[in-house]
JSON list of C-alpha atoms in Angstrom, two decimals:
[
{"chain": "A", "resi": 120, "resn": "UNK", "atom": "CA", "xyz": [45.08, 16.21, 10.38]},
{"chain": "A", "resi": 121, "resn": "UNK", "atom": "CA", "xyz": [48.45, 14.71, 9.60]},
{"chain": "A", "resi": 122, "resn": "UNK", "atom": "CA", "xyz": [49.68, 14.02, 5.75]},
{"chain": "A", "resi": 123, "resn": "UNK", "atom": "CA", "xyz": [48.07, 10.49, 5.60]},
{"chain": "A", "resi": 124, "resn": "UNK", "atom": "CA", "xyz": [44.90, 11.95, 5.95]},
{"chain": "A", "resi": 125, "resn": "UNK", "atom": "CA", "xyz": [45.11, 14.70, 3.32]},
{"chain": "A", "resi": 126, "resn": "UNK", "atom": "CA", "xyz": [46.62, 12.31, 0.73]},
{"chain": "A", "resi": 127, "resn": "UNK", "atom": "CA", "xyz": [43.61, 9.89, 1.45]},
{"chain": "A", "resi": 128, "resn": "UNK", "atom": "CA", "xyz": [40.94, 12.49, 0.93]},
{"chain": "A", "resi": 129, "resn": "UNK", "atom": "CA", "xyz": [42.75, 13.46, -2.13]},
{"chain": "A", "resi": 130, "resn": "UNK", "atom": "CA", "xyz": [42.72, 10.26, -3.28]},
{"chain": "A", "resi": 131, "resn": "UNK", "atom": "CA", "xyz": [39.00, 9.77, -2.50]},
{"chain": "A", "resi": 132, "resn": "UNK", "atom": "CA", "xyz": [37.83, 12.80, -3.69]},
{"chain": "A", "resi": 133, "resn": "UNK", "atom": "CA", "xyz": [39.78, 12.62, -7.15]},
{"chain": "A", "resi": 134, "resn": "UNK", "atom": "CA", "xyz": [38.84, 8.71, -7.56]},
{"chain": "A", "resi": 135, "resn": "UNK", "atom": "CA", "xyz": [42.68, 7.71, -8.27]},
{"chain": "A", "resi": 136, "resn": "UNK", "atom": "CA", "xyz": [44.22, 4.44, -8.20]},
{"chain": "A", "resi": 137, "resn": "UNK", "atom": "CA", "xyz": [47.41, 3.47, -6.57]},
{"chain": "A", "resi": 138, "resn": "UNK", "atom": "CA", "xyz": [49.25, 3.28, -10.55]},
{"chain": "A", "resi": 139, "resn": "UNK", "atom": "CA", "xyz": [47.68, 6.95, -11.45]},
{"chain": "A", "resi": 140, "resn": "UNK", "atom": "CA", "xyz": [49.41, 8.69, -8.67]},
{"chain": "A", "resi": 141, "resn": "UNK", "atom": "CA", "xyz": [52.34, 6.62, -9.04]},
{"chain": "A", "resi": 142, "resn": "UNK", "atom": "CA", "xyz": [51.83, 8.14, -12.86]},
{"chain": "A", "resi": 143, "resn": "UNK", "atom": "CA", "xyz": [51.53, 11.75, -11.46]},
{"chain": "A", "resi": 144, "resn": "UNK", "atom": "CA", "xyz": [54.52, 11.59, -9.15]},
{"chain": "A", "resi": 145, "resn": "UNK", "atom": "CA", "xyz": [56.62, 10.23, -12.19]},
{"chain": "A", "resi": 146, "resn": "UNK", "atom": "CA", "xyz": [55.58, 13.32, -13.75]},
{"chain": "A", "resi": 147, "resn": "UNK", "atom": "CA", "xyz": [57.89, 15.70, -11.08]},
{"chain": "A", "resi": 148, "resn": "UNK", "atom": "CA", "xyz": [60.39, 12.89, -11.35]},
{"chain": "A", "resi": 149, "resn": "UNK", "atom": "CA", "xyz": [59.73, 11.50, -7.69]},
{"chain": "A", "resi": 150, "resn": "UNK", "atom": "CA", "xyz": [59.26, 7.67, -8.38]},
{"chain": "A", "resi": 151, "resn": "UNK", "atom": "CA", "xyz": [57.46, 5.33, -5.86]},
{"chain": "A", "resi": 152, "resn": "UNK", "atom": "CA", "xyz": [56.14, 2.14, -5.85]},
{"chain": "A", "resi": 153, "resn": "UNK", "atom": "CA", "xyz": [52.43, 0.62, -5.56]},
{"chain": "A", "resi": 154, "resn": "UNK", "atom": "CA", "xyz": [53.39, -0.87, -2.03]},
{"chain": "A", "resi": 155, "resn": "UNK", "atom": "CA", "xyz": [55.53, 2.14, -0.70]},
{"chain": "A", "resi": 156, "resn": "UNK", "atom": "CA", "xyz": [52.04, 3.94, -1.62]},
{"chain": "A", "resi": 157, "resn": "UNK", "atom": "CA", "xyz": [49.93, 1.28, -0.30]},
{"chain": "A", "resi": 158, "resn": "UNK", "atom": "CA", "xyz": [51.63, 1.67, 3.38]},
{"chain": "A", "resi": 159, "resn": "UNK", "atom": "CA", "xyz": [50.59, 5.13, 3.17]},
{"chain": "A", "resi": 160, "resn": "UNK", "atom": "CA", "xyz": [46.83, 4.20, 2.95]},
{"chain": "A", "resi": 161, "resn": "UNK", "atom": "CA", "xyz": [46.58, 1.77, 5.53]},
{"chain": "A", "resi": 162, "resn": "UNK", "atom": "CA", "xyz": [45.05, 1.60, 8.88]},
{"chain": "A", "resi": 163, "resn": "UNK", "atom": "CA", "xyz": [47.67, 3.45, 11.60]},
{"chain": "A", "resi": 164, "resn": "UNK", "atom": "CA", "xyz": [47.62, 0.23, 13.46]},
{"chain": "A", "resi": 165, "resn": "UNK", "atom": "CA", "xyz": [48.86, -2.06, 10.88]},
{"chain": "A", "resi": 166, "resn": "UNK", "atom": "CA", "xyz": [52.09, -3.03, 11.11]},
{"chain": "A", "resi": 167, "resn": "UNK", "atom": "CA", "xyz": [52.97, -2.04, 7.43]},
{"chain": "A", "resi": 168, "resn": "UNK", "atom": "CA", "xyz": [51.68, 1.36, 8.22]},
{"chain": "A", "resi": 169, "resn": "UNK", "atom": "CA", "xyz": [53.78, 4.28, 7.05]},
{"chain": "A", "resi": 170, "resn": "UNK", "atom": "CA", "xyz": [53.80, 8.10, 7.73]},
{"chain": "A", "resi": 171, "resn": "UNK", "atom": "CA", "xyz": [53.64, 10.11, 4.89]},
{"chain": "A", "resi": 172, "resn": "UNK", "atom": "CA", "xyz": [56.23, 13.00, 4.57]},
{"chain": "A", "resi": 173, "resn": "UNK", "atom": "CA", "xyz": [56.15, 16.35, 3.55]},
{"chain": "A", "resi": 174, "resn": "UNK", "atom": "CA", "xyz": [58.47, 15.65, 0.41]},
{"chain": "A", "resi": 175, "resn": "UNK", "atom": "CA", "xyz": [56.18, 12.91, -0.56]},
{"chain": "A", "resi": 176, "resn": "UNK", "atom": "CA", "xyz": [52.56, 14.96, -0.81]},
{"chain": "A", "resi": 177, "resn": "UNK", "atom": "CA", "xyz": [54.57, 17.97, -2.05]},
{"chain": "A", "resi": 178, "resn": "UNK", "atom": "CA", "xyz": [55.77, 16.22, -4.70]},
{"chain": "A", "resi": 179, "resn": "UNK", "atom": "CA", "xyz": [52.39, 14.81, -5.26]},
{"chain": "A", "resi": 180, "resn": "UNK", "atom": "CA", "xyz": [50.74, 17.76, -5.26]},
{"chain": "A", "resi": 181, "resn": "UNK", "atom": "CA", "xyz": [53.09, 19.62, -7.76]},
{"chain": "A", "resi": 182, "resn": "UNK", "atom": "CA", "xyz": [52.46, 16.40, -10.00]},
{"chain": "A", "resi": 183, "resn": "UNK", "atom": "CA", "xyz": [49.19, 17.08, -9.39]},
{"chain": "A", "resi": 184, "resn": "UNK", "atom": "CA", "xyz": [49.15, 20.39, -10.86]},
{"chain": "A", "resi": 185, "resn": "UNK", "atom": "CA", "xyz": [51.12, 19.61, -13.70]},
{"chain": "A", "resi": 186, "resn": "UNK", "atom": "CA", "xyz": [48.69, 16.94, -14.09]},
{"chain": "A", "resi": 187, "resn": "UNK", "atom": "CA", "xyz": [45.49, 19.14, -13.95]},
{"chain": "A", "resi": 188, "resn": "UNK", "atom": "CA", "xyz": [46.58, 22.15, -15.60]},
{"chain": "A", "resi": 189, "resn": "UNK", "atom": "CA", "xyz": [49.55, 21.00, -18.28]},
{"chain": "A", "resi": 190, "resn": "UNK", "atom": "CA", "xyz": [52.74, 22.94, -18.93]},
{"chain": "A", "resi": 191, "resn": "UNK", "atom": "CA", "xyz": [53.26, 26.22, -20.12]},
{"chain": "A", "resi": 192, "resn": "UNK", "atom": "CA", "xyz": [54.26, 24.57, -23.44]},
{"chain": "A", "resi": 193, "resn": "UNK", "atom": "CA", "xyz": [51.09, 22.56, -23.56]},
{"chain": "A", "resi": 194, "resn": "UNK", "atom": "CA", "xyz": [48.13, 23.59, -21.21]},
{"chain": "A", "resi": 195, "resn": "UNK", "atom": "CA", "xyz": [45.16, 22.06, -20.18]},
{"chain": "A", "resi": 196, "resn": "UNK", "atom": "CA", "xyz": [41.94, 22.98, -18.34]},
{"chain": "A", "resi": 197, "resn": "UNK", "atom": "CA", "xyz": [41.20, 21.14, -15.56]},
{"chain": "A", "resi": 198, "resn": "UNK", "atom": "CA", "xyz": [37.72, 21.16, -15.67]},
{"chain": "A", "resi": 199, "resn": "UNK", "atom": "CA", "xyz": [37.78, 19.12, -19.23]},
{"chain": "A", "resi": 200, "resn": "UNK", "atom": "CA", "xyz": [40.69, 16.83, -17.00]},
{"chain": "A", "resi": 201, "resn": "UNK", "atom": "CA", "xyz": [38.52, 16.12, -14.33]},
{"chain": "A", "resi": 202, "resn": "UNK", "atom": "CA", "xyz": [35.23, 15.42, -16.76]},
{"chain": "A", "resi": 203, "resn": "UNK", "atom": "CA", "xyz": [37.12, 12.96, -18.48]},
{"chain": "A", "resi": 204, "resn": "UNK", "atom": "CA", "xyz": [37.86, 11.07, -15.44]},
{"chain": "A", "resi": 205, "resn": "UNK", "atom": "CA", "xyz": [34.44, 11.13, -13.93]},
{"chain": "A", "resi": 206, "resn": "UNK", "atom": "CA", "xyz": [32.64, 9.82, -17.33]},
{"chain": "A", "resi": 207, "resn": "UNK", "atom": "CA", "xyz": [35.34, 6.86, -17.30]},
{"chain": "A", "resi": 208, "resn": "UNK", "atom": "CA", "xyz": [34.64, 6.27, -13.69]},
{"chain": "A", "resi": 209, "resn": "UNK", "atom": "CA", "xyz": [31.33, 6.43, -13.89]},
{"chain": "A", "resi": 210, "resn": "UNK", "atom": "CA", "xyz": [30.37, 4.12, -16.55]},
{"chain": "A", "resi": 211, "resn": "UNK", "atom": "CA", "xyz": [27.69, 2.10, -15.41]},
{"chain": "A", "resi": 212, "resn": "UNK", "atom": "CA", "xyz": [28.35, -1.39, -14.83]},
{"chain": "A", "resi": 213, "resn": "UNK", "atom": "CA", "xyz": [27.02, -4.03, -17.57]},
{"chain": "A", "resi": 214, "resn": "UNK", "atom": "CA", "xyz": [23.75, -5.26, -15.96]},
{"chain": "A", "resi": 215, "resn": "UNK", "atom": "CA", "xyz": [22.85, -8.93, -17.31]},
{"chain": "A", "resi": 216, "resn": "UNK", "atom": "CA", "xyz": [20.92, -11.55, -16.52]},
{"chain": "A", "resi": 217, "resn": "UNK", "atom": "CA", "xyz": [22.98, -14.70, -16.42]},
{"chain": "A", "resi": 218, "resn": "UNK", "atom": "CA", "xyz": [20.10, -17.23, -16.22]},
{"chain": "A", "resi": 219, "resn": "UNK", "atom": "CA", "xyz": [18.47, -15.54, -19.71]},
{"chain": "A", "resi": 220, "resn": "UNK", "atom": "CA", "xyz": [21.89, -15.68, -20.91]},
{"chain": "A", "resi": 221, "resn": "UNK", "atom": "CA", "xyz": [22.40, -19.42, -20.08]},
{"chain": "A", "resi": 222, "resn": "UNK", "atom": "CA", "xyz": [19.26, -20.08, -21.44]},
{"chain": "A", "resi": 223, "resn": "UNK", "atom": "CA", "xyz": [19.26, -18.64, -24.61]},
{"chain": "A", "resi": 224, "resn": "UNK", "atom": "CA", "xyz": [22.66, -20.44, -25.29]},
{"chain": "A", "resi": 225, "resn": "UNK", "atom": "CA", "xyz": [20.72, -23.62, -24.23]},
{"chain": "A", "resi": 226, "resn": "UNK", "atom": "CA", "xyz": [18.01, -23.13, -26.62]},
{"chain": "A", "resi": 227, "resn": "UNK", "atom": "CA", "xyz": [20.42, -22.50, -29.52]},
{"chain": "A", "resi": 228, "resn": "UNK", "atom": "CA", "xyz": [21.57, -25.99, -29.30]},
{"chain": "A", "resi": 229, "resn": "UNK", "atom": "CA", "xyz": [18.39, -27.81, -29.07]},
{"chain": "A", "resi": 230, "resn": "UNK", "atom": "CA", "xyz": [17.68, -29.74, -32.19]},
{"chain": "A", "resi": 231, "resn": "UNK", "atom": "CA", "xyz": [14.32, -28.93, -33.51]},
{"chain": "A", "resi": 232, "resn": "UNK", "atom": "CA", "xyz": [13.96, -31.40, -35.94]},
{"chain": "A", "resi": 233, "resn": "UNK", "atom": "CA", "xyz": [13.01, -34.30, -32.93]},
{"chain": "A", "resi": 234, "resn": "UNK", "atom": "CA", "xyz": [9.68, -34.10, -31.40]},
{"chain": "A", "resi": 235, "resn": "UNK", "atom": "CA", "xyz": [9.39, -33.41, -27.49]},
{"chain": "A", "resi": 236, "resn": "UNK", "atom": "CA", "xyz": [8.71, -37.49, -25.45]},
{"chain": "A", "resi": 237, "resn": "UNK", "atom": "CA", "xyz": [5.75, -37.11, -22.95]},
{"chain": "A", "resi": 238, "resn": "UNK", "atom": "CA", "xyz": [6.25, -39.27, -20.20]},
{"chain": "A", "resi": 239, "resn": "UNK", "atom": "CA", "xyz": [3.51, -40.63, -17.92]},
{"chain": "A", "resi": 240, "resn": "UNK", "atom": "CA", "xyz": [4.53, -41.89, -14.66]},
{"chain": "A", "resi": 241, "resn": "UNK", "atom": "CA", "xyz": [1.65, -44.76, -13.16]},
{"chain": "A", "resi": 242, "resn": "UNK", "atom": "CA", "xyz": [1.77, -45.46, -9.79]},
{"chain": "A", "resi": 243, "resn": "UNK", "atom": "CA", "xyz": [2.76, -48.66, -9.23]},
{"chain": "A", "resi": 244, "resn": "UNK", "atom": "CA", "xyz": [0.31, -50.70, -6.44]}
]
């Protein structure tokens, strides 16, 4: 299992996005950006594909740990860190029915003060 992989589960398993880790690796003072992290996650055929040193998921993972647990000067518990990401990331999605929606609007501008026309269409022989 080579670094690429580990740093993929991680990422996976922890639900980050490319600009949190960038965010935890600033916190050891090992800056990266988005698309140096994005070679990292691609396929090992790509040609923008990148191996992923040790320095780079050491780093991460000490920034990971300062991330979960805190400093000495102010700590944290990880369990009420990881919560707080899973009941952001988990929010369910807005569920809507755009027809009602349209509708509704629709019926909001109809004037009510004009009676409905009936049409009657006669065949014509």
């Amino acid at each position: 299992m080579t670094n690429n992989d580990i740093f993929k589960k991680l990422r996976v398993a922890l639900k980050f996005r490319d600009d949190e880790i960038v965010e935890i690796l600033q916190l050891v003072d090992f800056k990266i950006s988005k698309s140096e992290l994005g070679a990292f996650f691609r396929n090992e055929e790509h040609p923008n594909y990148m191996e992923c040193g040790d320095q780079v998921l050491r780093n991460f993972l000490n920034g990971l740990v300062i991330h979960l647990r805190g400093t000495k000067e102010n700590p944290k518990n990880p369990g009420d860190v990881l919560s707080e990401k899973t009941k952001v990331a988990d929010k369910p999605a807005k569920k809507f029915n755009v027809r009602e929606d349209f509708k509704s609007k629709q019926l909001k501008k109809v004037d009510k003060a004009i009676t409905p026309v009936k049409y009657k269409n006669k065949k014509k022989s």
